[in-house]
Amino acid sequence: MGSLLVAVALLGVFWVSWRREPRRLRLGVYLVLAAWFALGALLQLTRDLWPTDGVWALLPLLPVPLTVLALAGFLVANGLTMVRKEGRSLGNLLSLVVGVALVAAPVVAIVLLRTHDGPFIAVAVFAFFVCVQLGASFAAFLAYTLAYRRVRPGDADAAAVVVLGSGLVRGQVPRLLAGRLDRAVTEWRRLRALGFSTPLVPSGGQGPDEPRAEGDAMGDYLTDRGIPASDVVVEDAARTTEENLELSVALLRDRGREGRLTVVTSGYHAPRAALISRRLGMDAVVLGAPTARYFVPSAYLREFVAVLTYHPWLHLLLVAPSAAFAVLLARAY
């Protein structure tokens, strides 16, 4: 009963925090902890109703390894699809590498443990704790992103609808970027139907392999689809998401428009873009555009890795006890 009450309390904290500010990664932590305590309550109920001894008592935990194996298989299959459709770049290989690592890690750990050698055992134990920490962090990030998907722009006016660039292909807007622009046009038309004169800001600079700035190509895409040129404010210098937001705000401020932004990007990128907008102190809601399903896992993993870099000292602090325990274990052997 105690675990269930804690789970309910955590859900209450999540709800209050989400209503106040949905752009917080801690929301995912609240949800994961609530699920963990709820699972604890369920396991306690299982033991009370069906008291068992031995291996049968471990049956409630069986979904954990099965889920890991299913995730590994999915990532490997997705990685092969990415390589076939998008080429062998490092980013496209990410899901394949992670999937293989999920399968190989427990095998390597067992081999190291069977050596009965202190340093090898310490490495295996340390790797185990690091994997647990990364798994918990990923679960929190996933929970946060699922929660953020429920955010809606509302019926209030926006200073602008800002579209984040994602790269051109031979100077033209590719399908991924077109999805963002189409989603932005839908939102722009919705605001116009409500009576607001909201401008569209396509944002993106010129990369080293691009013949022109992304913002210019995006602006042409919008006007080709019936958006008046007077309503398109091109930002053509940004190279990162942070610069997309900061330079767009500066551009709008020069035109006398300030206030809440509606930002449009790909669905997998929207949660991190929302975190960035909050870190920059901006009032913004970030909307996600549909993305080809095969592209999402690799892109989502890259988003997770990027989010890990936002709090490096926190992760080092969390891993320090595991490192200390591994050192003590190596000395004990």
Tab-separated table of C-alpha atoms in Angstrom:
chain	number	residue	atom	x	y	z
A	1	MET	CA	0.000	0.000	0.000
A	2	GLY	CA	2.864	2.358	0.814
A	3	SER	CA	4.403	1.982	-2.650
A	4	LEU	CA	1.051	2.682	-4.292
A	5	LEU	CA	0.580	5.867	-2.261
A	6	VAL	CA	4.041	7.058	-3.270
A	7	ALA	CA	3.210	6.351	-6.935
A	8	VAL	CA	-0.011	8.370	-6.670
A	9	ALA	CA	1.830	11.223	-4.942
A	10	LEU	CA	4.462	11.280	-7.699
A	11	LEU	CA	1.746	11.411	-10.356
A	12	GLY	CA	0.255	14.372	-8.508
A	13	VAL	CA	3.614	16.154	-8.473
A	14	PHE	CA	3.988	15.399	-12.178
A	15	TRP	CA	0.580	16.853	-12.990
A	16	VAL	CA	1.168	20.089	-11.073
A	17	SER	CA	4.639	20.526	-12.594
A	18	TRP	CA	3.417	19.737	-16.107
A	19	ARG	CA	0.632	22.302	-15.857
A	20	ARG	CA	3.111	24.947	-14.751
A	21	GLU	CA	5.895	24.197	-17.253
A	22	PRO	CA	5.866	21.165	-19.608
A	23	ARG	CA	9.420	21.834	-20.826
A	24	ARG	CA	11.179	20.106	-17.928
A	25	LEU	CA	13.077	16.826	-18.158
A	26	ARG	CA	12.284	16.129	-14.514
A	27	LEU	CA	8.711	15.350	-15.586
A	28	GLY	CA	10.036	12.127	-17.071
A	29	VAL	CA	11.793	11.328	-13.800
A	30	TYR	CA	8.508	11.724	-11.907
A	31	LEU	CA	6.735	9.377	-14.320
A	32	VAL	CA	9.464	6.724	-14.207
A	33	LEU	CA	9.568	6.789	-10.403
A	34	ALA	CA	5.774	6.573	-10.262
A	35	ALA	CA	5.836	3.549	-12.580
A	36	TRP	CA	8.590	1.937	-10.498
A	37	PHE	CA	6.662	2.308	-7.223
A	38	ALA	CA	3.455	1.128	-8.926
A	39	LEU	CA	5.326	-1.965	-10.153
A	40	GLY	CA	6.574	-2.541	-6.619
A	41	ALA	CA	2.985	-2.417	-5.362
A	42	LEU	CA	1.923	-4.870	-8.082
A	43	LEU	CA	4.719	-7.308	-7.213
A	44	GLN	CA	3.770	-7.135	-3.539
A	45	LEU	CA	0.147	-7.888	-4.441
A	46	THR	CA	1.299	-10.814	-6.591
A	47	ARG	CA	3.292	-12.273	-3.710
A	48	ASP	CA	0.345	-11.850	-1.342
A	49	LEU	CA	-2.182	-13.532	-3.675
A	50	TRP	CA	0.048	-16.263	-5.075
A	51	PRO	CA	2.830	-16.982	-2.585
A	52	THR	CA	5.527	-18.975	-4.376
A	53	ASP	CA	9.082	-20.031	-3.755
A	54	GLY	CA	12.131	-20.330	-5.968
A	55	VAL	CA	12.196	-19.368	-9.599
A	56	TRP	CA	8.441	-18.856	-9.854
A	57	ALA	CA	8.768	-15.778	-7.677
A	58	LEU	CA	10.856	-14.180	-10.436
A	59	LEU	CA	8.180	-14.535	-13.115
A	60	PRO	CA	6.879	-10.949	-12.652
A	61	LEU	CA	10.361	-9.734	-13.657
A	62	LEU	CA	10.421	-11.766	-16.882
A	63	PRO	CA	9.161	-8.851	-19.056
A	64	VAL	CA	12.345	-6.885	-18.279
A	65	PRO	CA	14.860	-9.060	-20.205
A	66	LEU	CA	12.257	-9.823	-22.864
A	67	THR	CA	11.709	-6.097	-23.394
A	68	VAL	CA	15.463	-5.525	-23.706
A	69	LEU	CA	15.750	-8.316	-26.281
A	70	ALA	CA	12.768	-6.966	-28.218
A	71	LEU	CA	14.285	-3.467	-28.173
A	72	ALA	CA	17.634	-4.857	-29.357
A	73	GLY	CA	15.980	-6.703	-32.235
A	74	PHE	CA	14.020	-3.612	-33.224
A	75	LEU	CA	17.123	-1.392	-33.185
A	76	VAL	CA	19.146	-3.859	-35.255
A	77	ALA	CA	16.359	-4.157	-37.834
A	78	ASN	CA	15.963	-0.370	-37.931
A	79	GLY	CA	19.717	0.114	-38.292
A	80	LEU	CA	19.808	-2.186	-41.304
A	81	THR	CA	16.875	-0.273	-42.819
A	82	MET	CA	18.624	3.072	-42.235
A	83	VAL	CA	21.815	1.853	-43.882
A	84	ARG	CA	19.882	0.538	-46.866
A	85	LYS	CA	17.791	3.693	-47.359
A	86	GLU	CA	20.031	6.498	-46.092
A	87	GLY	CA	23.616	5.214	-46.438
A	88	ARG	CA	26.392	4.239	-44.007
A	89	SER	CA	26.880	7.445	-42.086
A	90	LEU	CA	27.711	7.396	-38.382
A	91	GLY	CA	24.265	8.709	-37.476
A	92	ASN	CA	22.513	6.069	-39.588
A	93	LEU	CA	24.565	3.306	-37.938
A	94	LEU	CA	23.688	4.462	-34.408
A	95	SER	CA	20.595	2.306	-33.854
A	96	LEU	CA	22.371	-0.752	-35.305
A	97	VAL	CA	25.357	-0.259	-32.984
A	98	VAL	CA	23.147	0.225	-29.916
A	99	GLY	CA	21.074	-2.845	-30.778
A	100	VAL	CA	24.166	-5.039	-31.151
A	101	ALA	CA	25.558	-3.595	-27.896
A	102	LEU	CA	22.373	-4.519	-26.016
A	103	VAL	CA	22.814	-8.130	-27.098
A	104	ALA	CA	26.577	-8.254	-26.593
A	105	ALA	CA	26.781	-6.502	-23.211
A	106	PRO	CA	25.353	-9.304	-21.022
A	107	VAL	CA	27.423	-11.898	-22.888
A	108	VAL	CA	30.630	-9.928	-22.331
A	109	ALA	CA	29.706	-9.367	-18.673
A	110	ILE	CA	29.220	-13.112	-18.080
A	111	VAL	CA	32.567	-13.875	-19.732
A	112	LEU	CA	34.313	-11.300	-17.545
A	113	LEU	CA	32.671	-12.636	-14.380
A	114	ARG	CA	33.749	-16.200	-15.169
A	115	THR	CA	37.400	-15.127	-15.258
A	116	HIS	CA	37.337	-14.724	-11.438
A	117	ASP	CA	39.868	-11.948	-11.969
A	118	GLY	CA	39.363	-8.835	-9.839
A	119	PRO	CA	39.872	-6.122	-12.499
A	120	PHE	CA	37.686	-7.934	-15.035
A	121	ILE	CA	34.937	-8.458	-12.472
A	122	ALA	CA	35.169	-4.793	-11.506
A	123	VAL	CA	34.797	-3.777	-15.163
A	124	ALA	CA	31.754	-6.025	-15.557
A	125	VAL	CA	30.096	-4.651	-12.414
A	126	PHE	CA	30.882	-1.045	-13.355
A	127	ALA	CA	29.525	-1.588	-16.875
A	128	PHE	CA	26.357	-3.042	-15.357
A	129	PHE	CA	25.748	0.010	-13.180
A	130	VAL	CA	26.487	2.389	-16.062
A	131	CYS	CA	23.995	0.506	-18.253
A	132	VAL	CA	21.396	0.750	-15.499
A	133	GLN	CA	21.999	4.498	-15.207
A	134	LEU	CA	21.784	5.009	-18.963
A	135	GLY	CA	18.664	2.858	-19.113
A	136	ALA	CA	17.008	4.883	-16.351
A	137	SER	CA	18.010	8.144	-18.067
A	138	PHE	CA	16.614	6.939	-21.375
A	139	ALA	CA	13.380	5.857	-19.689
A	140	ALA	CA	13.032	9.335	-18.139
A	141	PHE	CA	13.713	10.991	-21.501
A	142	LEU	CA	11.178	8.745	-23.221
A	143	ALA	CA	8.561	9.467	-20.550
A	144	TYR	CA	9.190	13.207	-20.881
A	145	THR	CA	8.823	13.110	-24.665
A	146	LEU	CA	5.579	11.140	-24.449
A	147	ALA	CA	4.241	13.687	-21.988
A	148	TYR	CA	5.344	16.639	-24.118
A	149	ARG	CA	3.437	15.278	-27.116
A	150	ARG	CA	0.252	16.327	-25.304
A	151	VAL	CA	1.206	20.015	-25.406
A	152	ARG	CA	-1.023	22.074	-27.679
A	153	PRO	CA	-0.477	25.653	-28.936
A	154	GLY	CA	-3.881	26.942	-27.832
A	155	ASP	CA	-5.926	29.709	-29.438
A	156	ALA	CA	-3.779	32.681	-28.396
A	157	ASP	CA	-1.765	34.724	-30.878
A	158	ALA	CA	1.907	33.939	-31.425
A	159	ALA	CA	4.689	36.388	-32.245
A	160	ALA	CA	5.563	34.079	-35.131
A	161	VAL	CA	5.576	30.510	-36.347
A	162	VAL	CA	9.269	29.593	-36.548
A	163	VAL	CA	10.323	26.603	-38.654
A	164	LEU	CA	13.670	24.999	-37.799
A	165	GLY	CA	15.860	23.991	-40.745
A	166	SER	CA	17.282	20.491	-41.154
A	167	GLY	CA	19.492	20.597	-44.257
A	168	LEU	CA	18.986	20.775	-47.998
A	169	VAL	CA	19.575	18.164	-50.690
A	170	ARG	CA	21.220	19.678	-53.782
A	171	GLY	CA	19.819	23.050	-52.775
A	172	GLN	CA	16.233	21.784	-52.539
A	173	VAL	CA	13.904	21.104	-49.623
A	174	PRO	CA	13.949	17.343	-48.859
A	175	ARG	CA	11.003	15.353	-47.538
A	176	LEU	CA	12.005	15.682	-43.868
A	177	LEU	CA	12.165	19.474	-44.055
A	178	ALA	CA	9.034	19.624	-46.206
A	179	GLY	CA	7.160	17.874	-43.400
A	180	ARG	CA	8.180	20.639	-40.988
A	181	LEU	CA	7.154	23.358	-43.423
A	182	ASP	CA	3.790	21.730	-44.151
A	183	ARG	CA	3.099	21.456	-40.410
A	184	ALA	CA	4.010	25.122	-39.988
A	185	VAL	CA	1.686	26.143	-42.822
A	186	THR	CA	-1.154	24.233	-41.152
A	187	GLU	CA	-0.539	26.069	-37.872
A	188	TRP	CA	-0.183	29.438	-39.678
A	189	ARG	CA	-3.512	28.946	-41.423
A	190	ARG	CA	-5.153	27.952	-38.142
A	191	LEU	CA	-3.968	31.181	-36.532
A	192	ARG	CA	-5.097	33.186	-39.552
A	193	ALA	CA	-8.553	31.595	-39.290
A	194	LEU	CA	-8.656	32.854	-35.684
A	195	GLY	CA	-7.961	36.388	-36.928
A	196	PHE	CA	-4.250	36.712	-36.110
A	197	SER	CA	-1.686	38.168	-38.528
A	198	THR	CA	1.149	35.826	-37.584
A	199	PRO	CA	4.309	35.755	-39.750
A	200	LEU	CA	6.189	32.602	-40.735
A	201	VAL	CA	9.933	32.474	-40.041
A	202	PRO	CA	11.875	29.784	-41.934
A	203	SER	CA	15.203	29.555	-40.106
A	204	GLY	CA	18.462	28.022	-41.301
A	205	GLY	CA	21.882	29.101	-42.512
A	206	GLN	CA	24.043	27.788	-45.330
A	207	GLY	CA	25.994	24.629	-44.613
A	208	PRO	CA	29.409	23.857	-46.144
A	209	ASP	CA	27.820	21.427	-48.615
A	210	GLU	CA	24.817	23.589	-49.477
A	211	PRO	CA	24.616	25.995	-52.454
A	212	ARG	CA	22.356	28.396	-50.567
A	213	ALA	CA	20.945	29.089	-47.121
A	214	GLU	CA	18.247	26.762	-45.820
A	215	GLY	CA	16.111	29.752	-44.870
A	216	ASP	CA	16.030	30.967	-48.476
A	217	ALA	CA	15.026	27.554	-49.832
A	218	MET	CA	12.392	27.196	-47.113
A	219	GLY	CA	11.036	30.668	-47.924
A	220	ASP	CA	10.668	29.697	-51.596
A	221	TYR	CA	8.879	26.513	-50.577
A	222	LEU	CA	6.383	28.512	-48.521
A	223	THR	CA	5.634	31.116	-51.194
A	224	ASP	CA	5.273	28.378	-53.811
A	225	ARG	CA	2.457	27.015	-51.664
A	226	GLY	CA	0.507	30.220	-51.510
A	227	ILE	CA	1.947	31.962	-48.452
A	228	PRO	CA	2.232	35.723	-49.209
A	229	ALA	CA	5.863	36.844	-49.395
A	230	SER	CA	4.990	39.672	-46.973
A	231	ASP	CA	4.199	37.057	-44.310
A	232	VAL	CA	7.508	35.190	-44.704
A	233	VAL	CA	10.456	36.505	-42.671
A	234	VAL	CA	13.576	34.557	-43.650
A	235	GLU	CA	16.341	33.902	-41.121
A	236	ASP	CA	19.394	32.679	-43.079
A	237	ALA	CA	22.338	32.536	-40.659
A	238	ALA	CA	21.534	29.918	-37.973
A	239	ARG	CA	23.658	26.773	-37.718
A	240	THR	CA	22.226	25.168	-34.557
A	241	THR	CA	18.851	24.917	-32.852
A	242	GLU	CA	19.969	27.510	-30.322
A	243	GLU	CA	20.844	29.918	-33.117
A	244	ASN	CA	17.581	29.134	-34.931
A	245	LEU	CA	15.696	30.378	-31.897
A	246	GLU	CA	17.926	33.271	-30.852
A	247	LEU	CA	18.360	34.753	-34.343
A	248	SER	CA	14.666	34.365	-35.134
A	249	VAL	CA	13.741	36.215	-31.947
A	250	ALA	CA	16.213	38.998	-32.791
A	251	LEU	CA	14.797	39.245	-36.302
A	252	LEU	CA	11.253	39.488	-34.996
A	253	ARG	CA	12.220	42.031	-32.358
A	254	ASP	CA	13.632	44.289	-35.075
A	255	ARG	CA	10.187	44.143	-36.706
A	256	GLY	CA	8.405	44.981	-33.476
A	257	ARG	CA	7.039	41.498	-32.789
A	258	GLU	CA	7.635	40.008	-29.354
A	259	GLY	CA	5.873	37.372	-27.311
A	260	ARG	CA	5.273	33.669	-27.360
A	261	LEU	CA	6.669	31.680	-30.266
A	262	THR	CA	5.204	28.654	-31.976
A	263	VAL	CA	8.179	26.571	-33.103
A	264	VAL	CA	7.833	23.742	-35.617
A	265	THR	CA	10.347	20.940	-36.109
A	266	SER	CA	10.305	17.179	-36.622
A	267	GLY	CA	8.456	15.118	-34.024
A	268	TYR	CA	11.586	13.393	-32.699
A	269	HIS	CA	13.323	16.782	-32.265
A	270	ALA	CA	10.431	18.688	-30.672
A	271	PRO	CA	11.038	17.610	-27.025
A	272	ARG	CA	14.716	18.630	-27.092
A	273	ALA	CA	13.925	21.870	-28.935
A	274	ALA	CA	11.431	22.612	-26.149
A	275	LEU	CA	14.146	22.044	-23.532
A	276	ILE	CA	16.465	24.360	-25.453
A	277	SER	CA	13.839	27.102	-25.691
A	278	ARG	CA	13.388	26.977	-21.925
A	279	ARG	CA	17.163	27.036	-21.328
A	280	LEU	CA	17.274	30.189	-23.453
A	281	GLY	CA	14.515	31.774	-21.364
A	282	MET	CA	12.008	31.911	-24.210
A	283	ASP	CA	8.250	31.610	-24.021
A	284	ALA	CA	7.579	29.010	-26.698
A	285	VAL	CA	5.562	25.949	-27.581
A	286	VAL	CA	7.238	23.450	-29.909
A	287	LEU	CA	5.174	21.364	-32.320
A	288	GLY	CA	6.385	18.195	-34.006
A	289	ALA	CA	5.863	17.313	-37.655
A	290	PRO	CA	5.376	13.692	-38.812
A	291	THR	CA	8.560	11.866	-39.810
A	292	ALA	CA	9.175	8.641	-41.722
A	293	ARG	CA	8.987	5.859	-39.137
A	294	TYR	CA	12.224	4.161	-40.129
A	295	PHE	CA	14.085	7.426	-39.510
A	296	VAL	CA	12.804	8.012	-35.962
A	297	PRO	CA	14.776	5.485	-33.789
A	298	SER	CA	18.233	6.612	-34.947
A	299	ALA	CA	17.260	10.276	-34.770
A	300	TYR	CA	15.680	9.783	-31.342
A	301	LEU	CA	18.840	8.150	-30.007
A	302	ARG	CA	20.858	11.138	-31.228
A	303	GLU	CA	18.452	13.437	-29.395
A	304	PHE	CA	18.933	11.419	-26.198
A	305	VAL	CA	22.734	11.588	-26.472
A	306	ALA	CA	22.515	15.349	-26.997
A	307	VAL	CA	20.314	15.756	-23.908
A	308	LEU	CA	22.846	13.802	-21.825
A	309	THR	CA	25.401	16.520	-22.558
A	310	TYR	CA	23.201	19.158	-20.904
A	311	HIS	CA	24.017	17.887	-17.397
A	312	PRO	CA	27.468	16.232	-17.592
A	313	TRP	CA	28.386	16.871	-13.956
A	314	LEU	CA	25.143	15.334	-12.739
A	315	HIS	CA	25.793	12.127	-14.678
A	316	LEU	CA	29.388	11.998	-13.463
A	317	LEU	CA	28.153	12.433	-9.895
A	318	LEU	CA	25.658	9.607	-10.336
A	319	VAL	CA	28.248	7.246	-11.792
A	320	ALA	CA	30.907	8.029	-9.155
A	321	PRO	CA	29.564	5.559	-6.523
A	322	SER	CA	29.589	2.779	-9.127
A	323	ALA	CA	33.195	3.575	-10.015
A	324	ALA	CA	34.200	3.599	-6.347
A	325	PHE	CA	32.457	0.259	-5.742
A	326	ALA	CA	34.197	-1.270	-8.774
A	327	VAL	CA	37.600	-0.116	-7.481
A	328	LEU	CA	36.902	-1.614	-4.050
A	329	LEU	CA	35.799	-4.841	-5.674
A	330	ALA	CA	38.963	-5.066	-7.746
A	331	ARG	CA	41.095	-4.589	-4.624
A	332	ALA	CA	39.101	-7.210	-2.722
A	333	TYR	CA	39.999	-9.806	-5.338
